[in-house]
Tab-separated table of C-alpha atoms in Angstrom:
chain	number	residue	atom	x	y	z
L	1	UNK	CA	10.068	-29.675	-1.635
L	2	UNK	CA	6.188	-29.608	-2.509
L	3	UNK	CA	4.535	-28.271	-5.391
L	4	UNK	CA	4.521	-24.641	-4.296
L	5	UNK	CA	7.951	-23.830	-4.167
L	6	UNK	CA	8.361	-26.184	-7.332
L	7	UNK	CA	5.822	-24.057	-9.499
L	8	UNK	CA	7.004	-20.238	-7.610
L	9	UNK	CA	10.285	-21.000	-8.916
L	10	UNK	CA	9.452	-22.252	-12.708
L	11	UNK	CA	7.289	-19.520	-12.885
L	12	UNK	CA	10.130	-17.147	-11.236
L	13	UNK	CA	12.815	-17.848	-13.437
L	14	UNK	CA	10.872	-17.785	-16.057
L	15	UNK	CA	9.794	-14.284	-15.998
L	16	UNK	CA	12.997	-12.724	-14.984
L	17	UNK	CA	14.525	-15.027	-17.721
L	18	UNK	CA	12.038	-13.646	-20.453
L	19	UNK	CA	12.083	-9.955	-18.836
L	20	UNK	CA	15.730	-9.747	-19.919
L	21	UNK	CA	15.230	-11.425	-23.098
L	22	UNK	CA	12.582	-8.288	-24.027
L	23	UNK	CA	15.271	-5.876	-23.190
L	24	UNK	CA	18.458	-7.507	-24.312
L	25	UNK	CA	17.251	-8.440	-27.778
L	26	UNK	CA	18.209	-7.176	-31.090
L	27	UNK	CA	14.966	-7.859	-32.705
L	28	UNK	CA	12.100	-5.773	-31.515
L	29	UNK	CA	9.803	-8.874	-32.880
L	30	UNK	CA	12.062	-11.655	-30.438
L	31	UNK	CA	11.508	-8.814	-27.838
L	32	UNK	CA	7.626	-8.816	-28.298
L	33	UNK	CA	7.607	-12.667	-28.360
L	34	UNK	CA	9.484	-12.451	-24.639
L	35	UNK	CA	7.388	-10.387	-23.168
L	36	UNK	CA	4.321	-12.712	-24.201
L	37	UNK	CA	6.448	-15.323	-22.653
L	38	UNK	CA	6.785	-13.291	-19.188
L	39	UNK	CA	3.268	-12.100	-19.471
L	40	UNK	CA	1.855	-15.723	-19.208
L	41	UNK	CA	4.629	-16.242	-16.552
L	42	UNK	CA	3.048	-13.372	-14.299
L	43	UNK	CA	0.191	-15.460	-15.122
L	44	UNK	CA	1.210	-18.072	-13.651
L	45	UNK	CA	2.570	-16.107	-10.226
L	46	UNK	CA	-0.720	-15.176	-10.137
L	47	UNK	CA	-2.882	-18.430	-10.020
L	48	UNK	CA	-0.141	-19.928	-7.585
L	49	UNK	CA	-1.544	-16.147	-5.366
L	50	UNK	CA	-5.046	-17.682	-5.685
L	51	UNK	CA	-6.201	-14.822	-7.962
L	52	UNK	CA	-7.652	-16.610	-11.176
L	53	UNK	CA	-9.290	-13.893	-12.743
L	54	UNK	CA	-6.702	-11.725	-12.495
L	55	UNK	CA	-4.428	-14.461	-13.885
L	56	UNK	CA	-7.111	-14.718	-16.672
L	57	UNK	CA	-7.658	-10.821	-17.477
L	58	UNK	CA	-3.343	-11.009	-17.723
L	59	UNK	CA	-3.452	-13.625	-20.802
L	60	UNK	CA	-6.468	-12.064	-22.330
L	61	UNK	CA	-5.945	-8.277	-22.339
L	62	UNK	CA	-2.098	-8.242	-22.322
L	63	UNK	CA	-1.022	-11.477	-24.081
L	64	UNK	CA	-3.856	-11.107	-26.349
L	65	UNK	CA	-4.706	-7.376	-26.646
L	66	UNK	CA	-1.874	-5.107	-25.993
L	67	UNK	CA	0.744	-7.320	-27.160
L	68	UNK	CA	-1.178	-7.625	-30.832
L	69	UNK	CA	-1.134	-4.048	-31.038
L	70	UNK	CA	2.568	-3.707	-30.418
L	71	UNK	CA	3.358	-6.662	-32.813
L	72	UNK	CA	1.047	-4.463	-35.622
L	73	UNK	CA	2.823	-1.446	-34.814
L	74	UNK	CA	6.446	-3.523	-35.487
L	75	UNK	CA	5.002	-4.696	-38.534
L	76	UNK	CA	3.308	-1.313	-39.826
L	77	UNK	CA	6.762	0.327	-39.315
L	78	UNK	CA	8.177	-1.528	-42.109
L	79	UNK	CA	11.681	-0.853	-40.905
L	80	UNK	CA	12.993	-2.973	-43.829
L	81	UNK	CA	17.512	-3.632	-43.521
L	82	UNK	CA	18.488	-5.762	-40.401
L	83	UNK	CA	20.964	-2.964	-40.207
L	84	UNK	CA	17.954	-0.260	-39.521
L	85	UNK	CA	16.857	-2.818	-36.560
L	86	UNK	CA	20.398	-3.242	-34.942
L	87	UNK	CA	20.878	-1.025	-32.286
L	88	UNK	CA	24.025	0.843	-31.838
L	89	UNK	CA	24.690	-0.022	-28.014
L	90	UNK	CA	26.637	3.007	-25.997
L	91	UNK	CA	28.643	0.975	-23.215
L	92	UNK	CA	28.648	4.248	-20.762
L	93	UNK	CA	25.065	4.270	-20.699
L	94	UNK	CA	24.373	0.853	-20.158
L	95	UNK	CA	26.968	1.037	-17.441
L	96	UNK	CA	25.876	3.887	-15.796
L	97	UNK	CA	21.936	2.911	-16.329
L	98	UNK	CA	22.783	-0.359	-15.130
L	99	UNK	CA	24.314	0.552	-11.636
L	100	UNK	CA	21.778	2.843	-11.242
L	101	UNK	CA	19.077	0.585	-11.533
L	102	UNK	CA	21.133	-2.238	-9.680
L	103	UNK	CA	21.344	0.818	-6.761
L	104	UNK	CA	17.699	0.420	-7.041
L	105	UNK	CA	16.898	-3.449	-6.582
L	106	UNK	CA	19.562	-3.294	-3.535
L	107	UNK	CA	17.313	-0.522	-1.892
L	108	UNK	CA	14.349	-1.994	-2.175
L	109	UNK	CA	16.133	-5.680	-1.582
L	110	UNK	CA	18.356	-4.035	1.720
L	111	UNK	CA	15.012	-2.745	2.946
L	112	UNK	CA	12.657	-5.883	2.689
L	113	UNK	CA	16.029	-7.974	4.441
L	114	UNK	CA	15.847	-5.250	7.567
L	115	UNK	CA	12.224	-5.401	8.407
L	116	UNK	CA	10.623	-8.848	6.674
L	117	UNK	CA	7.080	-8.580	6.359
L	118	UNK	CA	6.507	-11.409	8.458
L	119	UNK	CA	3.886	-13.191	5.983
L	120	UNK	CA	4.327	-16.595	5.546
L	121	UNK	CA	0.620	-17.534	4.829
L	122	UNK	CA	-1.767	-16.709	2.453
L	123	UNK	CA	-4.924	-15.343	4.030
L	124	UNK	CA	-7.548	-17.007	5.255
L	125	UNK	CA	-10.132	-15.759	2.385
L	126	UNK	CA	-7.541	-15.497	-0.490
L	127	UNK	CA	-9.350	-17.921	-2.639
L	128	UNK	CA	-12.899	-16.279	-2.360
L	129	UNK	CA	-11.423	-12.553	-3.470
L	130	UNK	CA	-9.568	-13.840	-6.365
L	131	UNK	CA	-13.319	-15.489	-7.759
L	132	UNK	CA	-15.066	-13.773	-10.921
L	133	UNK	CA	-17.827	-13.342	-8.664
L	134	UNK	CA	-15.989	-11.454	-5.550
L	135	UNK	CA	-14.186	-9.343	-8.445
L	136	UNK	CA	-17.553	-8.565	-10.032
L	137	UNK	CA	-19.682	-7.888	-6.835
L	138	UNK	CA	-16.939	-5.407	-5.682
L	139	UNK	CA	-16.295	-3.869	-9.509
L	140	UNK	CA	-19.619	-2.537	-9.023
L	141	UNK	CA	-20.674	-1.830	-5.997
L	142	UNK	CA	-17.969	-0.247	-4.030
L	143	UNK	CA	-15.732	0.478	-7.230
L	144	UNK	CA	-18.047	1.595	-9.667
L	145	UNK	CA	-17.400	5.601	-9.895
L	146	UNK	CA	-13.662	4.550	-10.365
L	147	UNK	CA	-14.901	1.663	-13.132
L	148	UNK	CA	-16.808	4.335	-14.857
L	149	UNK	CA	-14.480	6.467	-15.507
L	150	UNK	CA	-11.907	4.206	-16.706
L	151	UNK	CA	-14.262	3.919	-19.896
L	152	UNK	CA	-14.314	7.812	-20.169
L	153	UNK	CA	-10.366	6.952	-19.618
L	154	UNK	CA	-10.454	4.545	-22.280
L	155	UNK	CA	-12.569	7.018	-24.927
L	156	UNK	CA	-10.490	9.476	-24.703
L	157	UNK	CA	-7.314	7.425	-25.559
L	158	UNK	CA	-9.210	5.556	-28.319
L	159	UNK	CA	-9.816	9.317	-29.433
L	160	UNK	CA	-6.533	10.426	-29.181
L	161	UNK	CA	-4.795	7.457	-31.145
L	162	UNK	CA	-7.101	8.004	-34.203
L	163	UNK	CA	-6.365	11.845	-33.716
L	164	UNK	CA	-2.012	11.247	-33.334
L	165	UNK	CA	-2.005	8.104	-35.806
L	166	UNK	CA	-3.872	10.137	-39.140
L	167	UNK	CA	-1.937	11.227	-41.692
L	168	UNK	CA	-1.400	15.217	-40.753
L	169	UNK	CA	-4.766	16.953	-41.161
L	170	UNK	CA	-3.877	19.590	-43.871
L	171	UNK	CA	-3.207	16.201	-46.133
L	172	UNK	CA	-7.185	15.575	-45.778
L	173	UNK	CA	-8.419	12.473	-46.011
X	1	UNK	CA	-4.629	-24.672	-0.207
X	2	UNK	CA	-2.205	-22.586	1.384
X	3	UNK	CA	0.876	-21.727	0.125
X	4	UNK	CA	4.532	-21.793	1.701
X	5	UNK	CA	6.101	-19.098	-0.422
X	6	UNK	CA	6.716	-16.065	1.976
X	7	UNK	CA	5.432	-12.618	0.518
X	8	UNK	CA	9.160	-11.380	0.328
X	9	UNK	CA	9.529	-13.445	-2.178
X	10	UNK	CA	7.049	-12.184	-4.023
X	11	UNK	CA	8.277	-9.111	-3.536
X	12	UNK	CA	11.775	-9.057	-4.197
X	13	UNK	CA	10.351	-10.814	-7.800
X	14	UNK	CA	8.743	-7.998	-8.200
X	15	UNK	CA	11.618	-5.243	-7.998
X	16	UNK	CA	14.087	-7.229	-10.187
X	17	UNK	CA	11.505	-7.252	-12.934
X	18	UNK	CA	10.781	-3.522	-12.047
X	19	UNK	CA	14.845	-2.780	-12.445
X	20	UNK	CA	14.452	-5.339	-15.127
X	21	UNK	CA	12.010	-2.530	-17.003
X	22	UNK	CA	14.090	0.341	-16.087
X	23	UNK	CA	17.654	-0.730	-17.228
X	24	UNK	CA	15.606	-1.501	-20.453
X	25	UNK	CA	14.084	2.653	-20.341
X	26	UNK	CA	17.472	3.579	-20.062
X	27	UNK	CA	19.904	1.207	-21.998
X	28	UNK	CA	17.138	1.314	-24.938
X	29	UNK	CA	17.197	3.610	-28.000
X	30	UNK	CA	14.360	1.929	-30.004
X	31	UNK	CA	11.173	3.684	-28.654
X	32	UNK	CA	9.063	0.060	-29.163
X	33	UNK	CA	11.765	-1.973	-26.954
X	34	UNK	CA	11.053	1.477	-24.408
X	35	UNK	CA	7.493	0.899	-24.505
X	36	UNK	CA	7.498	-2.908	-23.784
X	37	UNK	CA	10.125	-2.097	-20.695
X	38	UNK	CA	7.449	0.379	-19.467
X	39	UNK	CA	4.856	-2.833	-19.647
X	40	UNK	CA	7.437	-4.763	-17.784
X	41	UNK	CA	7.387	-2.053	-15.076
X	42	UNK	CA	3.993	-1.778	-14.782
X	43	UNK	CA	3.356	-6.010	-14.919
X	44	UNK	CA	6.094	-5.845	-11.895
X	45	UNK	CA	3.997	-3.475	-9.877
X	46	UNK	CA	0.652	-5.069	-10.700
X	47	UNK	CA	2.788	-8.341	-9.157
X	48	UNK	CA	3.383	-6.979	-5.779
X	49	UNK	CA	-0.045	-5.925	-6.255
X	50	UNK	CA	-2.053	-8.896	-6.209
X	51	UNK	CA	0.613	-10.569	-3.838
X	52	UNK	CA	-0.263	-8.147	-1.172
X	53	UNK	CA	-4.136	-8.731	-1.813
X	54	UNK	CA	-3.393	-12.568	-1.542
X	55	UNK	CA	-1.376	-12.284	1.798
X	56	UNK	CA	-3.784	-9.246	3.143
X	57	UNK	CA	-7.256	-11.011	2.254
X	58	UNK	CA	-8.342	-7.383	0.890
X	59	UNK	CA	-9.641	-7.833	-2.692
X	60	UNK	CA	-8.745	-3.645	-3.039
X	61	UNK	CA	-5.349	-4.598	-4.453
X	62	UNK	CA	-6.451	-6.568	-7.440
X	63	UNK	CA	-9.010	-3.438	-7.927
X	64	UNK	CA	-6.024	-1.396	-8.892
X	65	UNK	CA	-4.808	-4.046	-11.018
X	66	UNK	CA	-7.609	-3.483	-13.070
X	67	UNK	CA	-7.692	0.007	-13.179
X	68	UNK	CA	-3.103	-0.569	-13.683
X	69	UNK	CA	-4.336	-2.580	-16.198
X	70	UNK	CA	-6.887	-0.410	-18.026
X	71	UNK	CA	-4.524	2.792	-17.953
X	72	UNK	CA	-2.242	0.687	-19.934
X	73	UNK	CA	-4.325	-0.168	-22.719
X	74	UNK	CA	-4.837	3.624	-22.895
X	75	UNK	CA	-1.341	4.053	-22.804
X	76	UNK	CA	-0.324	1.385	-25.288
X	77	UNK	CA	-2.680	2.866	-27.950
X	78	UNK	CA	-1.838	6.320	-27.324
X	79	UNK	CA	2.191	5.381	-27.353
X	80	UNK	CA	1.924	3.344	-30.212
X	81	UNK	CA	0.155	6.163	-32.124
X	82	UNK	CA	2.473	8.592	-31.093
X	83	UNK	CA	5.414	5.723	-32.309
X	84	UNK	CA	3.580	6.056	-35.514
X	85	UNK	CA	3.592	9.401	-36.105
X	86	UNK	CA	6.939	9.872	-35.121
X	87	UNK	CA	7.757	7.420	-37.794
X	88	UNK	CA	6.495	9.160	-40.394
X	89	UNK	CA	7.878	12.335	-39.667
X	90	UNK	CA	11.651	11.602	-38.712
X	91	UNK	CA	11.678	7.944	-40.709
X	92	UNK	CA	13.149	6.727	-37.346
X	93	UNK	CA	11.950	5.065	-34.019
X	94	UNK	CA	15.238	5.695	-32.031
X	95	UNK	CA	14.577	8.269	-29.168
X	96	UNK	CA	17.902	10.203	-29.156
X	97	UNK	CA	17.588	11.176	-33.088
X	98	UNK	CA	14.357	12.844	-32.435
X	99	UNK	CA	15.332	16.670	-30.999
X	100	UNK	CA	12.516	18.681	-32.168
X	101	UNK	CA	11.583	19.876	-28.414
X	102	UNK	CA	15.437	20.476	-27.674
X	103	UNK	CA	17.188	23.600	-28.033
């Protein structure tokens, strides 16, 4: 058993292990604190795929970015009781969701079993494209129209949050 | 250093944590919980993602999980906002007491 297989596995289990923690928990703040958990796992997939600033971007801009806006959200909400938090859980949807997603994984599991991909190996030149500088040499050479317009992308949402989160406009203010 | 972890593996990870995010989209009422199980789906995707750049050598699949990764932010602050307004509106965040749009 050599390190590989030891760290794929930790990391592994951990993420499926925090993924249903996020959805299985009561407490929308234990479910935020999971999924900071299972981002940092993905993290780790990712370094043990030779892709370190990927593996990087995950902790910074999810761990750090995305999941401090959710966690302000939970907290701007206010919801106040426990009672308000505590879900009332419908057993014939979470049957019926369940199997269906379960029909899912099988698919997807059934057809990966019939025709493996064969790929045992990472590539020869997996740990030059996971470098800063590969990353940054492609961003913006052959991927720049598509970089650009991710920061139009990202304008317009920044717009449209400060437009959907103010108080309603007739209020003023 | 090359690894010994075939890219199935990888792969079937990556669609239990992508069922993982669904049966949370459908078993969920709280639209926040909703919202992080959409994360989870995406994270899964951006997973196989990088996994097939690794195996491949092509550095185009960890291109899209920066642009995957971008289009979240957007969505995160756009959901969140609409989260809020919702809030303030029906004084609730669970998705099946909001029925304005049914009828």
């Amino acid at each position: 058993m050599n390190i590989q297989v030891i760290l794929f596995s930790v990391f592994a289990i951990g993420a499926v292990a925090s993924a249903i923690a996020t959805i299985s928990s009561r407490n929308p703040v234990a479910s935020a604190m999971s999924l900071v958990a299972h981002f940092f796992m993905l993290a780790g997939l990712y370094l043990t795929l030779e892709a370190q600033f990927v593996a990087a971007v995950q902790v910074l801009v999810y761990a750090g970015a995305i999941m401090v806006l959710v966690v302000f959200v939970i907290l701007l909400l206010n919801l106040g009781k426990e009672q308000q938090l505590a879900e009332r859980g419908s057993v014939i949807r979470l049957t019926l969701g369940s199997f269906t997603a379960g029909l899912f994984a099988l698919v997807i599991i059934l057809a990966l079993v019939a025709s493996p991909t064969g790929l045992n190996h990472l590539a020869m030149n997996a740990v030059d494209i996971g470098t800063t500088e590969a990353i940054g040499q492609s961003l913006f050479t052959q991927y720049l129209f598509p970089f650009e317009s991710v920061s139009l992308l990202l304008l317009a949402a920044l717009i449209g949050a400060v437009i959907l989160a103010k108080r309603s406009m007739k209020e003023g203010a | 250093m090359m690894t010994s972890i075939p890219l199935d593996y990888y792969l079937i990870l990556s669609a239990f944590l992508f069922v993982t995010g669904i049966i949370g989209v459908i078993t969920r009422r709280n639209a926040i919980i909703i919202f992080m199980s959409i994360e989870l789906m995406l994270n899964a995707v951006n997973l196989s993602m990088v996994a097939f750049s690794a195996f491949f050598g092509d550095i185009a699949g960890q291109m899209f999980v920066f642009f995957i990764m971008a289009v979240a932010a957007a969505e995160a602050a756009v959901g969140l906002a609409i989260v809020l307004a919702l809030f303030r509106r029906k004084k609730s965040v669970y998705v099946d007491e909001v029925n304005i749009m049914k009828w």
